[in-house]
Amino acid sequence: KEEGARLLKVTPAEIAFIDDTTMGLNLALAAIPFTPGDNIVLCNLEYPQVALSAAHPQQHFGVEVRIARHRDGIVTVDDYAKLVDKRTRLLLVSSVQWINGLRLDLAAFSQLAKEHDCFLVVDAIQQLGAIPLDLSGLQVDFLAAGAQKWLNAPFGLGLLYIRKGVQEKVRPGLAHGLFAL
C-alpha cells in the first residue's frame, strides 16, 4: 500500500488491493450512490470492460449512459462537458486509451467533475508505471489499475485508489478478505 501510495502521491489509507482493473472499476461503481435518472458519461474509445462497468447501474438503478464520441481518435474534456448536466453522477475515463494511446487531461476532468459535483472514476492501467501520475492536486475519486502491465507484477494484483474526501460519501464496498484492506 505504501508503494502504491508513493506512486500516486497519495496516502496509504487511500489504497486498497484488487485482483484487476475491472474489479476496481466495479467496486467503485458499486460504491457510488446512484438514483434513477442519474447519468454516467464515458467515451466510445473505452476498453470494453470499462463500458461494461457502467451496465450495472444502468440496469439496476435506471442510470442513463451517455457516450462522448471521438473524432479521428480524439476525445476531449469539452466533448464530455457537452453531455454533463445536473443529473450527471459520474465521469468514467481511462487516463490513457487502450486502442490508440490517447492521453486524457486528468486535471481538466478533475475540474469538470468538481464543477458539477459528480464522481470521477479513472482506469489507469495503461498509464501506471509508464507515465508519472500525481493525484495529490486532483479530485480523482477512484482510480483502478491492474499491475500486470507497466508495473510488471503478476496477473491477479492491482490497486484501487479511493480519495479520502470521498470515502464518507459512498456506500460500503463489496470487498472481502484481503481485498477489504
CSV table of N, CA and C in Angstrom, one decimal:
chain,number,residue,atom,x,y,z
A,1,LYS,N,0.8,-1.2,0.0
A,1,LYS,CA,0.0,0.0,0.0
A,1,LYS,C,0.9,1.3,0.0
A,2,GLU,N,2.0,1.2,0.7
A,2,GLU,CA,2.9,2.4,0.8
A,2,GLU,C,3.5,2.6,-0.6
A,3,GLU,N,3.9,1.6,-1.3
A,3,GLU,CA,4.5,1.7,-2.6
A,3,GLU,C,3.4,2.3,-3.6
A,4,GLY,N,2.2,1.8,-3.5
A,4,GLY,CA,1.1,2.3,-4.4
A,4,GLY,C,0.9,3.8,-4.1
A,5,ALA,N,0.8,4.1,-2.8
A,5,ALA,CA,0.6,5.5,-2.4
A,5,ALA,C,1.7,6.4,-2.9
A,6,ARG,N,2.9,5.9,-2.8
A,6,ARG,CA,4.1,6.7,-3.3
A,6,ARG,C,4.0,7.0,-4.8
A,7,LEU,N,3.6,5.9,-5.5
A,7,LEU,CA,3.5,6.0,-7.0
A,7,LEU,C,2.5,7.1,-7.4
A,8,LEU,N,1.4,7.2,-6.6
A,8,LEU,CA,0.3,8.1,-7.0
A,8,LEU,C,0.4,9.4,-6.2
A,9,LYS,N,1.3,9.5,-5.3
A,9,LYS,CA,1.5,10.7,-4.4
A,9,LYS,C,0.2,11.0,-3.6
A,10,VAL,N,-0.3,9.9,-2.9
A,10,VAL,CA,-1.4,9.9,-2.0
A,10,VAL,C,-1.0,9.2,-0.7
A,11,THR,N,-2.0,9.0,0.1
A,11,THR,CA,-1.7,8.3,1.4
A,11,THR,C,-2.0,6.8,1.3
A,12,PRO,N,-1.3,6.0,2.1
A,12,PRO,CA,-1.6,4.5,2.1
A,12,PRO,C,-3.0,4.2,2.5
A,13,ALA,N,-3.6,5.0,3.3
A,13,ALA,CA,-5.0,4.8,3.7
A,13,ALA,C,-6.0,4.9,2.5
A,14,GLU,N,-5.5,5.5,1.4
A,14,GLU,CA,-6.4,5.7,0.2
A,14,GLU,C,-6.2,4.5,-0.8
A,15,ILE,N,-5.4,3.6,-0.5
A,15,ILE,CA,-5.1,2.5,-1.4
A,15,ILE,C,-5.7,1.2,-0.9
A,16,ALA,N,-6.3,0.4,-1.8
A,16,ALA,CA,-6.8,-0.9,-1.5
A,16,ALA,C,-6.3,-1.9,-2.6
A,17,PHE,N,-6.2,-3.1,-2.2
A,17,PHE,CA,-5.8,-4.1,-3.2
A,17,PHE,C,-7.0,-4.7,-4.0
A,18,ILE,N,-6.7,-5.0,-5.3
A,18,ILE,CA,-7.7,-5.6,-6.1
A,18,ILE,C,-7.1,-6.7,-7.0
A,19,ASP,N,-7.9,-7.5,-7.6
A,19,ASP,CA,-7.5,-8.5,-8.5
A,19,ASP,C,-7.0,-7.9,-9.8
A,20,ASP,N,-7.8,-7.0,-10.3
A,20,ASP,CA,-7.6,-6.4,-11.6
A,20,ASP,C,-8.3,-5.1,-11.8
A,21,THR,N,-8.1,-4.5,-12.9
A,21,THR,CA,-8.7,-3.2,-13.1
A,21,THR,C,-10.2,-3.3,-13.1
A,22,THR,N,-10.8,-4.3,-13.7
A,22,THR,CA,-12.2,-4.4,-13.8
A,22,THR,C,-12.8,-4.6,-12.4
A,23,MET,N,-12.2,-5.3,-11.6
A,23,MET,CA,-12.7,-5.5,-10.2
A,23,MET,C,-12.7,-4.1,-9.5
A,24,GLY,N,-11.7,-3.3,-9.7
A,24,GLY,CA,-11.6,-2.0,-9.1
A,24,GLY,C,-12.7,-1.1,-9.6
A,25,LEU,N,-12.9,-1.1,-10.9
A,25,LEU,CA,-14.0,-0.3,-11.5
A,25,LEU,C,-15.3,-0.7,-11.0
A,26,ASN,N,-15.6,-2.0,-10.9
A,26,ASN,CA,-16.8,-2.5,-10.4
A,26,ASN,C,-17.0,-2.1,-8.9
A,27,LEU,N,-16.0,-2.2,-8.1
A,27,LEU,CA,-16.1,-1.8,-6.7
A,27,LEU,C,-16.4,-0.3,-6.6
A,28,ALA,N,-15.8,0.5,-7.4
A,28,ALA,CA,-16.0,1.9,-7.4
A,28,ALA,C,-17.4,2.3,-7.8
A,29,LEU,N,-17.9,1.7,-8.9
A,29,LEU,CA,-19.3,2.0,-9.3
A,29,LEU,C,-20.3,1.4,-8.4
A,30,ALA,N,-20.0,0.3,-7.7
A,30,ALA,CA,-21.0,-0.2,-6.7
A,30,ALA,C,-21.0,0.6,-5.5
A,31,ALA,N,-20.0,1.4,-5.2
A,31,ALA,CA,-20.0,2.3,-4.0
A,31,ALA,C,-20.7,3.6,-4.3
A,32,ILE,N,-20.8,4.0,-5.5
A,32,ILE,CA,-21.4,5.3,-5.8
A,32,ILE,C,-23.0,5.2,-5.6
A,33,PRO,N,-23.5,6.1,-4.9
A,33,PRO,CA,-25.0,6.1,-4.6
A,33,PRO,C,-25.8,6.6,-5.8
A,34,PHE,N,-26.0,5.8,-6.8
A,34,PHE,CA,-26.8,6.2,-7.9
A,34,PHE,C,-28.3,6.2,-7.6
A,35,THR,N,-29.1,7.1,-8.2
A,35,THR,CA,-30.5,7.1,-8.1
A,35,THR,C,-31.1,7.1,-9.5
A,36,PRO,N,-32.3,6.6,-9.7
A,36,PRO,CA,-32.9,6.6,-11.1
A,36,PRO,C,-32.9,8.0,-11.7
A,37,GLY,N,-32.5,8.1,-12.9
A,37,GLY,CA,-32.4,9.4,-13.6
A,37,GLY,C,-31.0,10.0,-13.6
A,38,ASP,N,-30.1,9.4,-12.8
A,38,ASP,CA,-28.7,9.9,-12.9
A,38,ASP,C,-28.1,9.5,-14.2
A,39,ASN,N,-27.0,10.0,-14.6
A,39,ASN,CA,-26.3,9.6,-15.8
A,39,ASN,C,-24.8,9.5,-15.6
A,40,ILE,N,-24.2,8.7,-16.4
A,40,ILE,CA,-22.8,8.4,-16.5
A,40,ILE,C,-22.3,8.8,-17.8
A,41,VAL,N,-21.2,9.5,-17.9
A,41,VAL,CA,-20.6,9.9,-19.2
A,41,VAL,C,-19.3,9.2,-19.4
A,42,LEU,N,-19.1,8.6,-20.5
A,42,LEU,CA,-17.9,7.9,-20.9
A,42,LEU,C,-17.7,8.1,-22.4
A,43,CYS,N,-16.6,7.6,-23.0
A,43,CYS,CA,-16.4,7.8,-24.4
A,43,CYS,C,-16.4,6.5,-25.2
A,44,ASN,N,-16.5,6.6,-26.5
A,44,ASN,CA,-16.6,5.4,-27.3
A,44,ASN,C,-15.2,4.8,-27.7
A,45,LEU,N,-14.2,5.3,-27.0
A,45,LEU,CA,-12.8,4.7,-27.2
A,45,LEU,C,-12.5,3.7,-26.1
A,46,GLU,N,-13.3,3.6,-25.1
A,46,GLU,CA,-13.0,2.9,-23.9
A,46,GLU,C,-12.9,1.4,-24.1
A,47,TYR,N,-12.0,0.8,-23.3
A,47,TYR,CA,-11.8,-0.7,-23.3
A,47,TYR,C,-13.2,-1.3,-23.0
A,48,PRO,N,-13.6,-2.3,-23.6
A,48,PRO,CA,-15.0,-2.9,-23.3
A,48,PRO,C,-15.3,-3.1,-21.9
A,49,GLN,N,-14.4,-3.5,-21.0
A,49,GLN,CA,-14.7,-3.7,-19.6
A,49,GLN,C,-15.0,-2.4,-18.9
A,50,VAL,N,-14.4,-1.3,-19.3
A,50,VAL,CA,-14.8,0.0,-18.7
A,50,VAL,C,-16.2,0.3,-19.0
A,51,ALA,N,-16.6,0.2,-20.3
A,51,ALA,CA,-18.0,0.4,-20.7
A,51,ALA,C,-19.0,-0.5,-20.0
A,52,LEU,N,-18.6,-1.8,-19.9
A,52,LEU,CA,-19.4,-2.8,-19.2
A,52,LEU,C,-19.6,-2.5,-17.7
A,53,SER,N,-18.7,-1.8,-17.1
A,53,SER,CA,-18.8,-1.5,-15.7
A,53,SER,C,-20.0,-0.5,-15.5
A,54,ALA,N,-20.3,0.2,-16.5
A,54,ALA,CA,-21.5,1.2,-16.4
A,54,ALA,C,-22.8,0.4,-16.6
A,55,ALA,N,-22.8,-0.8,-17.1
A,55,ALA,CA,-24.0,-1.5,-17.3
A,55,ALA,C,-24.8,-1.9,-16.1
A,56,HIS,N,-24.1,-2.1,-15.0
A,56,HIS,CA,-24.8,-2.5,-13.7
A,56,HIS,C,-25.6,-1.4,-13.2
A,57,PRO,N,-25.1,-0.1,-13.0
A,57,PRO,CA,-26.0,0.9,-12.6
A,57,PRO,C,-27.1,1.3,-13.6
A,58,GLN,N,-26.8,1.1,-14.9
A,58,GLN,CA,-27.8,1.3,-15.9
A,58,GLN,C,-29.0,0.3,-15.8
A,59,GLN,N,-28.6,-1.0,-15.6
A,59,GLN,CA,-29.7,-2.0,-15.5
A,59,GLN,C,-30.4,-2.0,-14.1
A,60,HIS,N,-29.7,-1.7,-13.1
A,60,HIS,CA,-30.3,-1.9,-11.7
A,60,HIS,C,-30.7,-0.6,-11.1
A,61,PHE,N,-30.3,0.5,-11.5
A,61,PHE,CA,-30.7,1.8,-10.9
A,61,PHE,C,-31.3,2.8,-11.9
A,62,GLY,N,-31.5,2.4,-13.1
A,62,GLY,CA,-32.1,3.3,-14.1
A,62,GLY,C,-31.2,4.4,-14.5
A,63,VAL,N,-29.9,4.2,-14.5
A,63,VAL,CA,-29.0,5.3,-14.8
A,63,VAL,C,-28.8,5.3,-16.3
A,64,GLU,N,-28.8,6.5,-16.9
A,64,GLU,CA,-28.5,6.7,-18.3
A,64,GLU,C,-27.0,6.7,-18.6
A,65,VAL,N,-26.6,6.0,-19.6
A,65,VAL,CA,-25.2,6.0,-20.0
A,65,VAL,C,-25.1,6.9,-21.3
A,66,ARG,N,-24.3,8.0,-21.2
A,66,ARG,CA,-24.1,8.9,-22.3
A,66,ARG,C,-22.7,8.7,-22.8
A,67,ILE,N,-22.6,8.7,-24.2
A,67,ILE,CA,-21.3,8.4,-24.8
A,67,ILE,C,-20.8,9.7,-25.6
A,68,ALA,N,-19.6,10.1,-25.2
A,68,ALA,CA,-18.9,11.1,-25.9
A,68,ALA,C,-18.2,10.5,-27.1
A,69,ARG,N,-18.5,10.9,-28.3
A,69,ARG,CA,-18.0,10.3,-29.5
A,69,ARG,C,-16.6,11.0,-29.9
A,70,HIS,N,-15.7,10.1,-30.2
A,70,HIS,CA,-14.4,10.6,-30.7
A,70,HIS,C,-14.5,11.1,-32.1
A,71,ARG,N,-13.5,11.9,-32.4
A,71,ARG,CA,-13.4,12.4,-33.8
A,71,ARG,C,-11.9,12.1,-34.2
A,72,ASP,N,-11.8,11.2,-35.1
A,72,ASP,CA,-10.5,10.8,-35.6
A,72,ASP,C,-9.6,10.3,-34.4
A,73,GLY,N,-10.2,9.6,-33.5
A,73,GLY,CA,-9.4,9.1,-32.4
A,73,GLY,C,-9.1,10.0,-31.2
A,74,ILE,N,-9.7,11.2,-31.3
A,74,ILE,CA,-9.6,12.2,-30.2
A,74,ILE,C,-10.9,12.5,-29.5
A,75,VAL,N,-10.8,12.5,-28.2
A,75,VAL,CA,-12.0,12.9,-27.4
A,75,VAL,C,-11.4,13.8,-26.3
A,76,THR,N,-12.1,14.9,-26.0
A,76,THR,CA,-11.6,15.9,-25.1
A,76,THR,C,-12.5,16.1,-23.9
A,77,VAL,N,-12.1,16.8,-22.9
A,77,VAL,CA,-13.0,17.2,-21.8
A,77,VAL,C,-14.2,18.0,-22.3
A,78,ASP,N,-14.0,18.8,-23.3
A,78,ASP,CA,-15.2,19.5,-23.8
A,78,ASP,C,-16.2,18.6,-24.4
A,79,ASP,N,-15.8,17.5,-25.0
A,79,ASP,CA,-16.8,16.5,-25.6
A,79,ASP,C,-17.6,15.9,-24.4
A,80,TYR,N,-17.0,15.7,-23.3
A,80,TYR,CA,-17.7,15.2,-22.1
A,80,TYR,C,-18.6,16.3,-21.6
A,81,ALA,N,-18.1,17.5,-21.5
A,81,ALA,CA,-18.8,18.6,-20.9
A,81,ALA,C,-20.1,18.9,-21.6
A,82,LYS,N,-20.2,18.6,-22.9
A,82,LYS,CA,-21.4,18.8,-23.6
A,82,LYS,C,-22.5,17.9,-23.2
A,83,LEU,N,-22.1,16.8,-22.5
A,83,LEU,CA,-23.1,15.8,-22.1
A,83,LEU,C,-23.4,15.8,-20.6
A,84,VAL,N,-22.7,16.7,-19.9
A,84,VAL,CA,-22.9,16.8,-18.5
A,84,VAL,C,-24.0,17.7,-18.1
A,85,ASP,N,-24.9,17.3,-17.2
A,85,ASP,CA,-25.9,18.2,-16.7
A,85,ASP,C,-26.1,18.0,-15.2
A,86,LYS,N,-27.1,18.5,-14.6
A,86,LYS,CA,-27.3,18.4,-13.1
A,86,LYS,C,-27.5,17.0,-12.6
A,87,ARG,N,-27.9,16.0,-13.5
A,87,ARG,CA,-28.1,14.6,-13.1
A,87,ARG,C,-26.9,13.8,-13.4
A,88,THR,N,-25.8,14.4,-13.9
A,88,THR,CA,-24.6,13.6,-14.1
A,88,THR,C,-24.0,13.2,-12.7
A,89,ARG,N,-23.8,11.9,-12.5
A,89,ARG,CA,-23.3,11.4,-11.2
A,89,ARG,C,-21.9,11.0,-11.4
A,90,LEU,N,-21.5,10.6,-12.6
A,90,LEU,CA,-20.1,10.0,-12.8
A,90,LEU,C,-19.5,10.4,-14.2
A,91,LEU,N,-18.3,10.7,-14.2
A,91,LEU,CA,-17.4,10.8,-15.4
A,91,LEU,C,-16.5,9.5,-15.3
A,92,LEU,N,-16.6,8.7,-16.3
A,92,LEU,CA,-15.8,7.4,-16.3
A,92,LEU,C,-14.8,7.5,-17.4
A,93,VAL,N,-13.5,7.5,-17.1
A,93,VAL,CA,-12.5,7.7,-18.1
A,93,VAL,C,-11.3,6.8,-17.9
A,94,SER,N,-10.6,6.6,-19.0
A,94,SER,CA,-9.3,5.9,-19.0
A,94,SER,C,-8.2,7.0,-19.1
A,95,SER,N,-7.2,7.1,-18.3
A,95,SER,CA,-6.2,8.2,-18.4
A,95,SER,C,-5.5,8.1,-19.7
A,96,VAL,N,-5.3,6.8,-20.2
A,96,VAL,CA,-4.6,6.6,-21.5
A,96,VAL,C,-5.5,5.5,-22.2
A,97,GLN,N,-6.0,5.9,-23.4
A,97,GLN,CA,-6.9,4.9,-24.1
A,97,GLN,C,-6.1,3.7,-24.6
A,98,TRP,N,-6.7,2.6,-24.4
A,98,TRP,CA,-6.1,1.3,-24.8
A,98,TRP,C,-5.9,1.2,-26.3
A,99,ILE,N,-6.8,1.7,-27.1
A,99,ILE,CA,-6.9,1.5,-28.5
A,99,ILE,C,-5.9,2.3,-29.3
A,100,ASN,N,-5.6,3.5,-28.8
A,100,ASN,CA,-4.7,4.4,-29.6
A,100,ASN,C,-3.7,5.2,-28.8
A,101,GLY,N,-3.6,5.0,-27.5
A,101,GLY,CA,-2.7,5.7,-26.6
A,101,GLY,C,-3.0,7.1,-26.3
A,102,LEU,N,-4.2,7.6,-26.7
A,102,LEU,CA,-4.6,9.0,-26.4
A,102,LEU,C,-4.6,9.2,-24.8
A,103,ARG,N,-3.8,10.2,-24.4
A,103,ARG,CA,-3.8,10.6,-23.0
A,103,ARG,C,-4.8,11.7,-22.7
A,104,LEU,N,-5.6,11.4,-21.7
A,104,LEU,CA,-6.6,12.4,-21.4
A,104,LEU,C,-6.0,13.4,-20.3
A,105,ASP,N,-6.5,14.6,-20.3
A,105,ASP,CA,-6.1,15.6,-19.3
A,105,ASP,C,-6.8,15.4,-18.0
A,106,LEU,N,-6.3,14.6,-17.1
A,106,LEU,CA,-7.0,14.3,-15.8
A,106,LEU,C,-7.2,15.6,-15.0
A,107,ALA,N,-6.4,16.6,-15.1
A,107,ALA,CA,-6.6,17.8,-14.4
A,107,ALA,C,-7.9,18.5,-14.9
A,108,ALA,N,-8.1,18.5,-16.2
A,108,ALA,CA,-9.3,19.1,-16.8
A,108,ALA,C,-10.6,18.3,-16.4
A,109,PHE,N,-10.4,17.0,-16.4
A,109,PHE,CA,-11.6,16.1,-16.0
A,109,PHE,C,-11.9,16.3,-14.5
A,110,SER,N,-10.8,16.4,-13.7
A,110,SER,CA,-11.0,16.6,-12.3
A,110,SER,C,-11.8,17.9,-12.0
A,111,GLN,N,-11.4,19.0,-12.8
A,111,GLN,CA,-12.1,20.3,-12.6
A,111,GLN,C,-13.5,20.2,-13.1
A,112,LEU,N,-13.8,19.5,-14.2
A,112,LEU,CA,-15.2,19.3,-14.7
A,112,LEU,C,-16.0,18.6,-13.6
A,113,ALA,N,-15.5,17.5,-13.0
A,113,ALA,CA,-16.2,16.7,-12.0
A,113,ALA,C,-16.5,17.6,-10.8
A,114,LYS,N,-15.5,18.4,-10.4
A,114,LYS,CA,-15.6,19.3,-9.2
A,114,LYS,C,-16.7,20.3,-9.5
A,115,GLU,N,-16.7,20.9,-10.7
A,115,GLU,CA,-17.7,22.0,-11.0
A,115,GLU,C,-19.1,21.4,-11.0
A,116,HIS,N,-19.3,20.2,-11.4
A,116,HIS,CA,-20.6,19.6,-11.5
A,116,HIS,C,-20.9,18.6,-10.3
A,117,ASP,N,-20.1,18.6,-9.3
A,117,ASP,CA,-20.3,17.8,-8.1
A,117,ASP,C,-20.6,16.4,-8.5
A,118,CYS,N,-19.8,15.8,-9.4
A,118,CYS,CA,-20.0,14.4,-9.7
A,118,CYS,C,-18.7,13.6,-9.5
A,119,PHE,N,-18.8,12.3,-9.5
A,119,PHE,CA,-17.6,11.5,-9.2
A,119,PHE,C,-16.8,11.4,-10.5
A,120,LEU,N,-15.5,11.2,-10.3
A,120,LEU,CA,-14.6,10.9,-11.4
A,120,LEU,C,-13.9,9.6,-11.1
A,121,VAL,N,-14.1,8.6,-11.9
A,121,VAL,CA,-13.5,7.3,-11.8
A,121,VAL,C,-12.6,7.1,-13.0
A,122,VAL,N,-11.3,6.6,-12.7
A,122,VAL,CA,-10.3,6.5,-13.7
A,122,VAL,C,-9.7,5.1,-13.8
A,123,ASP,N,-9.7,4.6,-15.0
A,123,ASP,CA,-8.9,3.4,-15.3
A,123,ASP,C,-7.5,3.8,-15.7
A,124,ALA,N,-6.5,3.4,-14.9
A,124,ALA,CA,-5.2,3.9,-15.2
A,124,ALA,C,-4.2,2.8,-15.6
A,125,ILE,N,-4.7,1.6,-16.0
A,125,ILE,CA,-3.8,0.5,-16.3
A,125,ILE,C,-2.8,0.8,-17.4
A,126,GLN,N,-3.2,1.6,-18.4
A,126,GLN,CA,-2.3,1.9,-19.5
A,126,GLN,C,-1.3,3.0,-19.1
A,127,GLN,N,-1.4,3.6,-18.0
A,127,GLN,CA,-0.5,4.7,-17.6
A,127,GLN,C,0.4,4.3,-16.4
A,128,LEU,N,-0.2,3.7,-15.4
A,128,LEU,CA,0.5,3.5,-14.1
A,128,LEU,C,1.8,2.7,-14.3
A,129,GLY,N,2.9,3.3,-14.0
A,129,GLY,CA,4.2,2.7,-14.1
A,129,GLY,C,4.9,3.1,-15.4
A,130,ALA,N,4.2,3.6,-16.3
A,130,ALA,CA,4.9,4.1,-17.6
A,130,ALA,C,5.0,5.6,-17.6
A,131,ILE,N,4.0,6.3,-17.2
A,131,ILE,CA,4.0,7.7,-17.2
A,131,ILE,C,3.6,8.2,-15.8
A,132,PRO,N,4.4,9.1,-15.2
A,132,PRO,CA,4.1,9.5,-13.8
A,132,PRO,C,2.6,10.0,-13.7
A,133,LEU,N,2.1,9.7,-12.5
A,133,LEU,CA,0.7,10.1,-12.2
A,133,LEU,C,0.6,10.6,-10.8
A,134,ASP,N,0.4,11.9,-10.7
A,134,ASP,CA,0.3,12.6,-9.4
A,134,ASP,C,-1.1,13.0,-9.1
A,135,LEU,N,-1.7,12.3,-8.2
A,135,LEU,CA,-3.1,12.6,-7.9
A,135,LEU,C,-3.3,13.6,-6.7
A,136,SER,N,-2.2,14.0,-6.1
A,136,SER,CA,-2.2,14.9,-5.0
A,136,SER,C,-3.0,16.2,-5.2
A,137,GLY,N,-2.9,16.7,-6.4
A,137,GLY,CA,-3.6,18.0,-6.6
A,137,GLY,C,-4.9,17.8,-7.4
A,138,LEU,N,-5.3,16.6,-7.6
A,138,LEU,CA,-6.5,16.4,-8.5
A,138,LEU,C,-7.7,15.9,-7.6
A,139,GLN,N,-8.9,16.0,-8.1
A,139,GLN,CA,-10.0,15.4,-7.4
A,139,GLN,C,-10.5,14.2,-8.2
A,140,VAL,N,-9.6,13.2,-8.3
A,140,VAL,CA,-10.0,11.9,-8.8
A,140,VAL,C,-10.6,11.1,-7.6
A,141,ASP,N,-11.8,10.6,-7.7
A,141,ASP,CA,-12.4,9.9,-6.6
A,141,ASP,C,-12.0,8.5,-6.5
A,142,PHE,N,-11.9,7.8,-7.6
A,142,PHE,CA,-11.5,6.4,-7.6
A,142,PHE,C,-10.5,6.2,-8.8
A,143,LEU,N,-9.5,5.4,-8.6
A,143,LEU,CA,-8.6,5.1,-9.7
A,143,LEU,C,-8.3,3.6,-9.6
A,144,ALA,N,-8.5,2.8,-10.6
A,144,ALA,CA,-8.2,1.4,-10.6
A,144,ALA,C,-7.1,1.1,-11.6
A,145,ALA,N,-6.2,0.1,-11.3
A,145,ALA,CA,-5.2,-0.3,-12.2
A,145,ALA,C,-4.7,-1.7,-11.8
A,146,GLY,N,-4.8,-2.6,-12.7
A,146,GLY,CA,-4.1,-3.9,-12.5
A,146,GLY,C,-2.7,-3.6,-12.6
A,147,ALA,N,-1.8,-4.5,-12.1
A,147,ALA,CA,-0.4,-4.2,-12.0
A,147,ALA,C,0.4,-5.0,-13.1
A,148,GLN,N,-0.3,-5.8,-13.9
A,148,GLN,CA,0.4,-6.7,-14.8
A,148,GLN,C,1.0,-6.0,-16.0
A,149,LYS,N,0.7,-4.8,-16.3
A,149,LYS,CA,1.3,-4.1,-17.5
A,149,LYS,C,2.6,-3.4,-17.1
A,150,TRP,N,2.6,-2.1,-16.9
A,150,TRP,CA,3.8,-1.3,-16.8
A,150,TRP,C,4.4,-1.5,-15.4
A,151,LEU,N,3.7,-2.1,-14.4
A,151,LEU,CA,4.3,-2.3,-13.1
A,151,LEU,C,4.9,-3.7,-13.0
A,152,ASN,N,4.8,-4.4,-14.1
A,152,ASN,CA,5.5,-5.7,-14.2
A,152,ASN,C,5.2,-6.7,-13.1
A,153,ALA,N,4.0,-6.7,-12.6
A,153,ALA,CA,3.6,-7.6,-11.5
A,153,ALA,C,2.8,-8.7,-12.1
A,154,PRO,N,2.6,-9.8,-11.4
A,154,PRO,CA,1.8,-10.9,-11.9
A,154,PRO,C,0.3,-10.5,-12.1
A,155,PHE,N,-0.3,-11.3,-12.9
A,155,PHE,CA,-1.8,-11.1,-13.0
A,155,PHE,C,-2.4,-11.4,-11.7
A,156,GLY,N,-3.5,-10.8,-11.4
A,156,GLY,CA,-4.2,-11.0,-10.1
A,156,GLY,C,-3.9,-10.1,-9.0
A,157,LEU,N,-3.2,-9.0,-9.4
A,157,LEU,CA,-2.8,-8.0,-8.4
A,157,LEU,C,-3.0,-6.6,-9.0
A,158,GLY,N,-3.5,-5.7,-8.2
A,158,GLY,CA,-3.6,-4.3,-8.7
A,158,GLY,C,-4.0,-3.4,-7.5
A,159,LEU,N,-4.2,-2.2,-7.8
A,159,LEU,CA,-4.6,-1.3,-6.7
A,159,LEU,C,-5.8,-0.4,-7.1
A,160,LEU,N,-6.5,-0.1,-6.0
A,160,LEU,CA,-7.7,0.8,-6.2
A,160,LEU,C,-7.4,2.0,-5.2
A,161,TYR,N,-7.4,3.2,-5.8
A,161,TYR,CA,-7.3,4.4,-5.0
A,161,TYR,C,-8.7,4.9,-4.8
A,162,ILE,N,-9.0,5.3,-3.5
A,162,ILE,CA,-10.2,5.8,-3.1
A,162,ILE,C,-9.9,7.1,-2.4
A,163,ARG,N,-10.2,8.3,-3.0
A,163,ARG,CA,-9.8,9.6,-2.4
A,163,ARG,C,-10.4,9.7,-1.0
A,164,LYS,N,-9.6,10.1,0.0
A,164,LYS,CA,-10.1,10.3,1.3
A,164,LYS,C,-11.4,11.1,1.5
A,165,GLY,N,-11.4,12.2,0.8
A,165,GLY,CA,-12.6,13.1,0.9
A,165,GLY,C,-13.9,12.5,0.3
A,166,VAL,N,-13.8,11.4,-0.4
A,166,VAL,CA,-15.0,10.8,-1.0
A,166,VAL,C,-15.4,9.6,-0.2
A,167,GLN,N,-14.6,9.1,0.7
A,167,GLN,CA,-14.9,7.8,1.4
A,167,GLN,C,-16.1,7.9,2.2
A,168,GLU,N,-16.5,9.0,2.8
A,168,GLU,CA,-17.7,9.1,3.6
A,168,GLU,C,-18.9,9.4,2.7
A,169,LYS,N,-18.8,9.6,1.4
A,169,LYS,CA,-19.9,9.9,0.5
A,169,LYS,C,-20.4,8.6,-0.2
A,170,VAL,N,-19.7,7.5,-0.1
A,170,VAL,CA,-20.0,6.3,-0.8
A,170,VAL,C,-20.5,5.2,0.1
A,171,ARG,N,-21.1,4.2,-0.5
A,171,ARG,CA,-21.6,3.0,0.2
A,171,ARG,C,-20.4,2.1,0.6
A,172,PRO,N,-20.6,1.3,1.6
A,172,PRO,CA,-19.5,0.4,2.0
A,172,PRO,C,-19.2,-0.5,0.8
A,173,GLY,N,-18.0,-0.9,0.6
A,173,GLY,CA,-17.5,-1.7,-0.5
A,173,GLY,C,-18.0,-3.1,-0.4
A,174,LEU,N,-17.8,-3.8,-1.5
A,174,LEU,CA,-18.2,-5.2,-1.7
A,174,LEU,C,-17.0,-6.1,-1.4
A,175,ALA,N,-15.8,-5.6,-1.1
A,175,ALA,CA,-14.6,-6.4,-1.0
A,175,ALA,C,-14.7,-7.2,0.3
A,176,HIS,N,-14.1,-8.4,0.2
A,176,HIS,CA,-14.0,-9.3,1.4
A,176,HIS,C,-12.5,-9.8,1.5
A,177,GLY,N,-12.2,-10.3,2.7
A,177,GLY,CA,-10.9,-10.9,2.9
A,177,GLY,C,-9.8,-9.9,2.7
A,178,LEU,N,-8.7,-10.3,2.1
A,178,LEU,CA,-7.5,-9.4,1.9
A,178,LEU,C,-7.9,-8.1,1.2
A,179,PHE,N,-8.9,-8.2,0.2
A,179,PHE,CA,-9.2,-7.0,-0.6
A,179,PHE,C,-10.0,-6.0,0.3
A,180,ALA,N,-10.5,-6.4,1.4
A,180,ALA,CA,-11.2,-5.4,2.3
A,180,ALA,C,-10.2,-4.5,3.0
A,181,LEU,N,-8.9,-4.7,2.9
A,181,LEU,CA,-7.9,-3.8,3.4
A,181,LEU,C,-7.9,-2.5,2.6
